[in-house]
mmCIF file of C-alpha atoms and ligand atoms in Angstrom:
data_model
loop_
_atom_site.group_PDB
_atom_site.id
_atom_site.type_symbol
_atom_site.label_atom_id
_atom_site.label_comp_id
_atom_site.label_asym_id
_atom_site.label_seq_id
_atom_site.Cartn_x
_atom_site.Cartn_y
_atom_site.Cartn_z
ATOM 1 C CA UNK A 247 128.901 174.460 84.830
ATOM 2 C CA UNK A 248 127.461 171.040 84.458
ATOM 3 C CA UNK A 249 125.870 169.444 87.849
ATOM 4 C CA UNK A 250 128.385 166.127 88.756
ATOM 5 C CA UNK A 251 127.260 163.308 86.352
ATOM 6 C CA UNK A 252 125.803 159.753 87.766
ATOM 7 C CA UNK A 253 127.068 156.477 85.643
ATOM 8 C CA UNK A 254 125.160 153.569 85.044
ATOM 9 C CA UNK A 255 127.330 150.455 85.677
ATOM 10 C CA UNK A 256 126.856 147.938 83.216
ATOM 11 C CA UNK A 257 124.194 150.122 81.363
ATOM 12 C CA UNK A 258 123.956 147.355 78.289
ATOM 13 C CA UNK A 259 121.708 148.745 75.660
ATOM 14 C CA UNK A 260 120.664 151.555 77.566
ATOM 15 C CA UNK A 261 117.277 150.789 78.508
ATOM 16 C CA UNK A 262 117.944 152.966 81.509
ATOM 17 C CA UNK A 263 120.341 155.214 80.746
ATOM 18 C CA UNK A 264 118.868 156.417 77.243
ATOM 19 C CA UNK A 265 116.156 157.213 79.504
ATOM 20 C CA UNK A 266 117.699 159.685 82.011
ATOM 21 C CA UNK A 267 119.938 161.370 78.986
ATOM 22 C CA UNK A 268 116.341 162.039 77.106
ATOM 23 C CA UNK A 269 115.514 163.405 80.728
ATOM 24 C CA UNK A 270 117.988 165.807 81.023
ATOM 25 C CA UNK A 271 120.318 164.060 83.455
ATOM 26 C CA UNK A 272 123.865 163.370 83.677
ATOM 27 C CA UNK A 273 124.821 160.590 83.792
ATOM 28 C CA UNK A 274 127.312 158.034 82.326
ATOM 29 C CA UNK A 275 128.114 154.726 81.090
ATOM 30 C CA UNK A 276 129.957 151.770 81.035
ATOM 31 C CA UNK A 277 129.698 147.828 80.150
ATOM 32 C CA UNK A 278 132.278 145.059 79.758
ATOM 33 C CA UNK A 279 130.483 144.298 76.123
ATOM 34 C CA UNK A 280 131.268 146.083 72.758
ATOM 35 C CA UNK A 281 127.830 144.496 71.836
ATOM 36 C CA UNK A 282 126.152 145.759 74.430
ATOM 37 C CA UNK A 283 127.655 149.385 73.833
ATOM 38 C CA UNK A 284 127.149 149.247 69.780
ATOM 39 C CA UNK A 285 123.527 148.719 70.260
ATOM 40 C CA UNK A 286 123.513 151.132 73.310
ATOM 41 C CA UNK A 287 124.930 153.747 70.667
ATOM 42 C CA UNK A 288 122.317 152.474 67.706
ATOM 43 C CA UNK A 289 119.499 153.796 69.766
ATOM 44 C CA UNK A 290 121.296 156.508 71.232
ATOM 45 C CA UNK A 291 121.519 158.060 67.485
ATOM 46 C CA UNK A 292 118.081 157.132 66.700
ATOM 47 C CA UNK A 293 116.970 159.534 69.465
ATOM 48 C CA UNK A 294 119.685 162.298 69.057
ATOM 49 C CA UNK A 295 121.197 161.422 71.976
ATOM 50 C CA UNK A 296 125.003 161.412 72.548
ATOM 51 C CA UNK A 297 125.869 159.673 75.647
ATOM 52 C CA UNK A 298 129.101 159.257 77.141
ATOM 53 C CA UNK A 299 129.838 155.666 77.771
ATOM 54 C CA UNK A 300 133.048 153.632 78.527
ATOM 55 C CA UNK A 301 134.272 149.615 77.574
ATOM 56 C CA UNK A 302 135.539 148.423 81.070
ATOM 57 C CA UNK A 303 135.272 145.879 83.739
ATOM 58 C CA UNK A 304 133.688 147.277 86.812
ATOM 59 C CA UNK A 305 136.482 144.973 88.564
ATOM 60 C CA UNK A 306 139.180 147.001 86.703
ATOM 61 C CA UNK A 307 137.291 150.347 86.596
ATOM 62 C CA UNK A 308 139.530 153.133 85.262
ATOM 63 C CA UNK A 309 137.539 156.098 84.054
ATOM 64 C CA UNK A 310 138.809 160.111 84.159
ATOM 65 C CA UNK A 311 135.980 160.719 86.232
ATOM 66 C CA UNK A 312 134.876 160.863 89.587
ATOM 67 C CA UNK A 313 130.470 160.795 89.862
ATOM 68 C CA UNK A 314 127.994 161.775 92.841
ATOM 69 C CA UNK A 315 126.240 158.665 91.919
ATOM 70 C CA UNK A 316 127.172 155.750 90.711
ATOM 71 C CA UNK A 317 124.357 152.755 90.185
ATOM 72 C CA UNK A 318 124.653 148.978 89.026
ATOM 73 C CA UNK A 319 120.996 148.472 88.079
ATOM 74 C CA UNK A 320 119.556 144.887 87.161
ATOM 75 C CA UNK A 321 121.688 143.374 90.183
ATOM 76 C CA UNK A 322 124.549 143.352 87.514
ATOM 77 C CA UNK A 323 127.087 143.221 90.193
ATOM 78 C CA UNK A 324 125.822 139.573 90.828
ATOM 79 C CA UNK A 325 127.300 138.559 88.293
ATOM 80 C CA UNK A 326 130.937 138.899 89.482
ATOM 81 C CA UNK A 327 131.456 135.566 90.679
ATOM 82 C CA UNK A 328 134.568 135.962 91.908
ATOM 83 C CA UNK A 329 134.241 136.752 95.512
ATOM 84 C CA UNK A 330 138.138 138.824 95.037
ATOM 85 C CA UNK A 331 136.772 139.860 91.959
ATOM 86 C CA UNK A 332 133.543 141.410 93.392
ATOM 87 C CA UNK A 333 135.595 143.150 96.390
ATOM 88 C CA UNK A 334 138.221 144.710 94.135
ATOM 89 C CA UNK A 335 134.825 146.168 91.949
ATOM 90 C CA UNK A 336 133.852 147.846 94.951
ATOM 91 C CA UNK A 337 136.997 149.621 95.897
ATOM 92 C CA UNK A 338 136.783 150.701 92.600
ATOM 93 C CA UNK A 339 133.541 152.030 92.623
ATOM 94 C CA UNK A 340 134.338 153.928 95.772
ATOM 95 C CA UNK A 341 137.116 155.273 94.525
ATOM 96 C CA UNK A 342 135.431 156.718 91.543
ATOM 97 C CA UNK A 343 132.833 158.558 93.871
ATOM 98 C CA UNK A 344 133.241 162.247 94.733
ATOM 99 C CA UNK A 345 133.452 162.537 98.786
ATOM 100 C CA UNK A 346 129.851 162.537 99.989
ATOM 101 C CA UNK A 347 128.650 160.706 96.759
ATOM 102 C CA UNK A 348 126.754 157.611 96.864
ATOM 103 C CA UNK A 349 126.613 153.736 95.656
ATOM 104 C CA UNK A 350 123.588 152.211 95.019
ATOM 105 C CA UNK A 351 122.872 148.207 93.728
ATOM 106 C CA UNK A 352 120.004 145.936 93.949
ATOM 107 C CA UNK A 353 120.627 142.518 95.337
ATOM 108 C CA UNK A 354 118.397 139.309 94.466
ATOM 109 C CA UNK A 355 118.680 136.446 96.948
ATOM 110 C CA UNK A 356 118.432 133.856 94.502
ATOM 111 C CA UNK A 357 118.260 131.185 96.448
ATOM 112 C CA UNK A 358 116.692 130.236 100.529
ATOM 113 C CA UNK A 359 116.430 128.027 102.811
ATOM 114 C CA UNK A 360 113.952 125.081 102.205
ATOM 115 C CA UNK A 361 114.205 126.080 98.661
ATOM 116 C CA UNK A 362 115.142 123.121 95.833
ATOM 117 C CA UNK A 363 118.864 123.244 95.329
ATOM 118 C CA UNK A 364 117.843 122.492 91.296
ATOM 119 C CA UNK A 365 115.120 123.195 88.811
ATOM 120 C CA UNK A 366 115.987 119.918 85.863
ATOM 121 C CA UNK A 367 112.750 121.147 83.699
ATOM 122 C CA UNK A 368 113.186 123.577 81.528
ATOM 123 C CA UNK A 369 111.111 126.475 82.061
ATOM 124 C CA UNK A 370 109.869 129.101 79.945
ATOM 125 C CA UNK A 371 111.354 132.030 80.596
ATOM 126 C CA UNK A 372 110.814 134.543 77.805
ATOM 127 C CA UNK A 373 108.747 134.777 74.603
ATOM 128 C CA UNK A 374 108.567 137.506 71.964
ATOM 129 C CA UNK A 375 107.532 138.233 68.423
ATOM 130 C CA UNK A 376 110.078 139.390 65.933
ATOM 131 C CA UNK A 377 108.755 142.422 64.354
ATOM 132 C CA UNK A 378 110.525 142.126 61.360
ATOM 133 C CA UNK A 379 109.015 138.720 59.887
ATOM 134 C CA UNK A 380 106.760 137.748 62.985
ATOM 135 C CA UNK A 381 108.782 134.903 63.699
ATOM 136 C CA UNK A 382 108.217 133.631 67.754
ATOM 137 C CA UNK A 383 112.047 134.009 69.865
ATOM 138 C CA UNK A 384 111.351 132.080 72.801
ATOM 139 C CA UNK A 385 113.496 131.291 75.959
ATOM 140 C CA UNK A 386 113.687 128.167 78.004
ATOM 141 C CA UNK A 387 116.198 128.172 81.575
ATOM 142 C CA UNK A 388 116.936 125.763 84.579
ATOM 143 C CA UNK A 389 119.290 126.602 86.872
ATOM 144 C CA UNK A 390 121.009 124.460 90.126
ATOM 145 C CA UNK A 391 122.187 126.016 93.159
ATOM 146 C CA UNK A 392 125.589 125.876 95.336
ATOM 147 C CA UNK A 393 124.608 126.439 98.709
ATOM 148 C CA UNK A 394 128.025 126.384 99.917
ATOM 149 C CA UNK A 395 129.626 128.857 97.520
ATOM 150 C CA UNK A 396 126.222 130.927 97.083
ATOM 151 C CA UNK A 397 126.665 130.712 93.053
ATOM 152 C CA UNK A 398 123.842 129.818 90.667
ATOM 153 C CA UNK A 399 124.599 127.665 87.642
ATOM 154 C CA UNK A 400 122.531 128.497 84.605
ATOM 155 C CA UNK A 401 121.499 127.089 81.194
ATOM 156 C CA UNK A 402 119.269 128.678 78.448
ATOM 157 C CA UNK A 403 117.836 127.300 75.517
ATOM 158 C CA UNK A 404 117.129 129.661 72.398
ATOM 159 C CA UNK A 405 114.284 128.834 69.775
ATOM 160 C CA UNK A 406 113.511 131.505 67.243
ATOM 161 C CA UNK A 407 110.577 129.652 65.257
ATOM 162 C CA UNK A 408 108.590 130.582 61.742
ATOM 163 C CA UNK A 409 105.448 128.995 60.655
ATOM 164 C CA UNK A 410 106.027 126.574 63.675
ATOM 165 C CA UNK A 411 109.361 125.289 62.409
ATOM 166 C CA UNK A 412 112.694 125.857 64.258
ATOM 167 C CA UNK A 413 114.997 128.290 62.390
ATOM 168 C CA UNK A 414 117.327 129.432 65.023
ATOM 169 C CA UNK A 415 118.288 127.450 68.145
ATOM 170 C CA UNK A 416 120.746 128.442 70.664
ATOM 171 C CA UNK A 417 122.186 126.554 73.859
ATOM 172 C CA UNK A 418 124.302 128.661 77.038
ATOM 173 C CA UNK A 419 125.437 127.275 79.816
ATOM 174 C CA UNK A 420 126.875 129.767 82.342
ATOM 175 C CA UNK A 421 128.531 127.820 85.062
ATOM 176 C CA UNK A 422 128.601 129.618 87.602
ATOM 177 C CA UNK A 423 126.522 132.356 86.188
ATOM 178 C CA UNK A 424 125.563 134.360 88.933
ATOM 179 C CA UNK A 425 126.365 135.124 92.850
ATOM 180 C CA UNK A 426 124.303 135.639 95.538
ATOM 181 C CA UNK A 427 124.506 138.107 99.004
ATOM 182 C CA UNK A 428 122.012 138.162 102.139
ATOM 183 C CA UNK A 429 121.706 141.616 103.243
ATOM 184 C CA UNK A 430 124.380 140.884 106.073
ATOM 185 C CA UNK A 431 127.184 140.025 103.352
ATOM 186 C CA UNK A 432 125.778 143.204 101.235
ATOM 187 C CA UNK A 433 126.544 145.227 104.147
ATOM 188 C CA UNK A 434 129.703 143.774 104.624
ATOM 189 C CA UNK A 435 130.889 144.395 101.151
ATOM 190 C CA UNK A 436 130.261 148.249 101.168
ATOM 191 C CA UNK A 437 131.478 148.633 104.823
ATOM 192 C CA UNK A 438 134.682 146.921 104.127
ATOM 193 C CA UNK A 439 135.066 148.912 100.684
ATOM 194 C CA UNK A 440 135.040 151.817 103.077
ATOM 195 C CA UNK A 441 131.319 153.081 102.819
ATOM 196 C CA UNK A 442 129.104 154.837 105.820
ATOM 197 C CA UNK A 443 125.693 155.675 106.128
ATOM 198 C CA UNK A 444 124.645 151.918 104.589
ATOM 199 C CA UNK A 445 121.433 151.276 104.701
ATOM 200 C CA UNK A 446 119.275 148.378 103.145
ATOM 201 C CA UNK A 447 115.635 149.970 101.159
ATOM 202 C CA UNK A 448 112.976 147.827 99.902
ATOM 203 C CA UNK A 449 113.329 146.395 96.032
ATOM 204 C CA UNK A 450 113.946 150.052 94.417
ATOM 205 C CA UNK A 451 111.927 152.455 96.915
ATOM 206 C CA UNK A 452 113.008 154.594 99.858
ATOM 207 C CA UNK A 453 111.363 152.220 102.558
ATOM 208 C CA UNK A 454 113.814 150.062 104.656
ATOM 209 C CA UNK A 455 113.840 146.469 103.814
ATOM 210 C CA UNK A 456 112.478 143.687 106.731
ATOM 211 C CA UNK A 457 115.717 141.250 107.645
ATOM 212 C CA UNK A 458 113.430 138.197 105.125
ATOM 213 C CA UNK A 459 113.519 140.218 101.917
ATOM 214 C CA UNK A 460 115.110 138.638 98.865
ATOM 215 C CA UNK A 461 115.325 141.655 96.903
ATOM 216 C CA UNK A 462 116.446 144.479 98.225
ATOM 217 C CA UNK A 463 118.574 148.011 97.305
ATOM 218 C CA UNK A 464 121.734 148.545 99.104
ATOM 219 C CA UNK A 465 122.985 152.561 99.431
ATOM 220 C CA UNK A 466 125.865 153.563 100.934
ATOM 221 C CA UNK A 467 128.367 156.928 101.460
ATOM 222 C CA UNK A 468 131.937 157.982 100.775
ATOM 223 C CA UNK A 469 132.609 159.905 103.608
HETATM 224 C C1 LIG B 514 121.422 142.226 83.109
HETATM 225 S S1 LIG B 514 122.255 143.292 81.986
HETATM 226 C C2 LIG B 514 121.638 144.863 82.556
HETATM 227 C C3 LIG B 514 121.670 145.927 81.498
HETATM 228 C C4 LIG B 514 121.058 147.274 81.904
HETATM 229 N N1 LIG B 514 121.656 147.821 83.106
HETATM 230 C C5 LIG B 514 119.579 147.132 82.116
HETATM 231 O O1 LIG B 514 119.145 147.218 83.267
HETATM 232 O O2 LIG B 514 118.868 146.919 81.140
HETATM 233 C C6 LIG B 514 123.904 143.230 82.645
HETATM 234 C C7 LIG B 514 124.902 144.096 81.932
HETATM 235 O O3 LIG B 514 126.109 144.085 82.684
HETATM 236 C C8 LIG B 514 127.200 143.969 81.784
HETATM 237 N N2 LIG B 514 128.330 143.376 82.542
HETATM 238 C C9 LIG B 514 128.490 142.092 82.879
HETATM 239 N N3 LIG B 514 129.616 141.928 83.575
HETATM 240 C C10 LIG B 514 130.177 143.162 83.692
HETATM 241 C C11 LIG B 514 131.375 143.649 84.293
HETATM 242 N N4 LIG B 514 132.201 142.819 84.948
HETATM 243 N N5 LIG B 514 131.645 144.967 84.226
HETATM 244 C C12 LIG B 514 130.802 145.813 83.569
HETATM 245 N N6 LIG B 514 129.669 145.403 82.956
HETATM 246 C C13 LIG B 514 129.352 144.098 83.020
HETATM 247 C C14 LIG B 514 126.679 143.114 80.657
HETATM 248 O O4 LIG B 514 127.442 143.274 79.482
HETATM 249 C C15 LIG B 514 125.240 143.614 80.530
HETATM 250 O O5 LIG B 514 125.154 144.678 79.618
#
């Protein structure tokens, strides 16, 4: 019989989950995008691989089964902004889990004390070369901060240029875009979803993180 699968939690294209499938593991998918998922499944066939992966909402998470593991990578659950929204996602999560199986999510602290509450100029966030026709895609973002409600609001600009001439151009605004947790309200979030055994590690190793560490993995049990 098969060992108990993991699933990736907003896997996207499957830059990690392709990954453990051409590994040999178990695991599962899901993603709120049909995007996300078509591409996911593009690659998947270009490398023989046939993964299983679900369209859902983590916040509505309804699959038929029940995992060991189950991992948000990327800090994906930040971008619940809902603060109901984000606690209903993690009763779901737990009760997807197999007694004794495990939750794990990075957390970013986007933003700390002392820090700017906005960035106006645009920074450069991303450049790449289109291997198709060599034509440059590059990404500008700013982003302001609210303290009080711990969201980030973001904009991105999108250039795709040829021959130094604008072809493409592209403008998101996410407002809010993204929420932020100290490791306290982490905590909080799996022990009131009904997790033991929580315990905060050091960006993605095994090492506990110190109390002043902005990124940081958060693990806890069913019991
Ligand atoms: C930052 S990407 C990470 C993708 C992938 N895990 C990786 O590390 O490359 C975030 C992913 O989460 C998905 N997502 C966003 N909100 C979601 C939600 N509420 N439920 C499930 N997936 C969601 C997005 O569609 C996107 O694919």
């Amino acid at each position: 019989m098969d060992p108990p699968p993991a699933l990736d939690v907003g896997c996207g294209t499957g830059r990690l989950l392709l990954d453990f499938l051409a590994h040999g593991l178990y695991v599962d998918g899901v993603d709120i995008s049909p995007e996300m998922i078509e591409l996911c499944r593009q690659k998947a066939q270009a490398l023989g691989l046939h993964p299983v992966i679900y369209q859902q909402a983590m916040e509505s998470l309804d699959l038929p089964r029940r995992y060991r593991t189950i991992f948000v990578p990327s800090s994906s659950f930040q971008l619940l902004t809902d603060l109901e929204a984000a606690r209903e996602a993690m009763r779901r999560l737990f009760a997807h889990l197999q007694a004794g199986g495990v939750l794990a999510m990075p957390f970013m602290l986007i933003w700390k004390e002392g820090e700017p509450v906005e960035h106006q100029d645009w920074k450069l966030t991303g450049e790449k070369v289109r291997l198709e026709d060599g034509a440059l895609a590059r990404r500008w973002s700013r982003a302001r901060y609210d303290v009080e409600n711990q969201l980030e609001h973001t904009e991105d600009r999108y250039e795709v240029s040829l021959n130094d001439e604008a072809i493409e151009l592209e403008h998101h605004r996410r407002s809010p875009a993204t929420r932020w947790y100290t490791q306290a309200q982490a905590v909080d979030l799996y022990r009131e979803a009904g997790f033991t055994d929580i315990q905060i590690l050091s960006e993605s190793t095994r090492q506990p993180a110190s109390a002043d560490e902005a990124i940081f993995t958060v693990i806890g049990r069913k019991p």
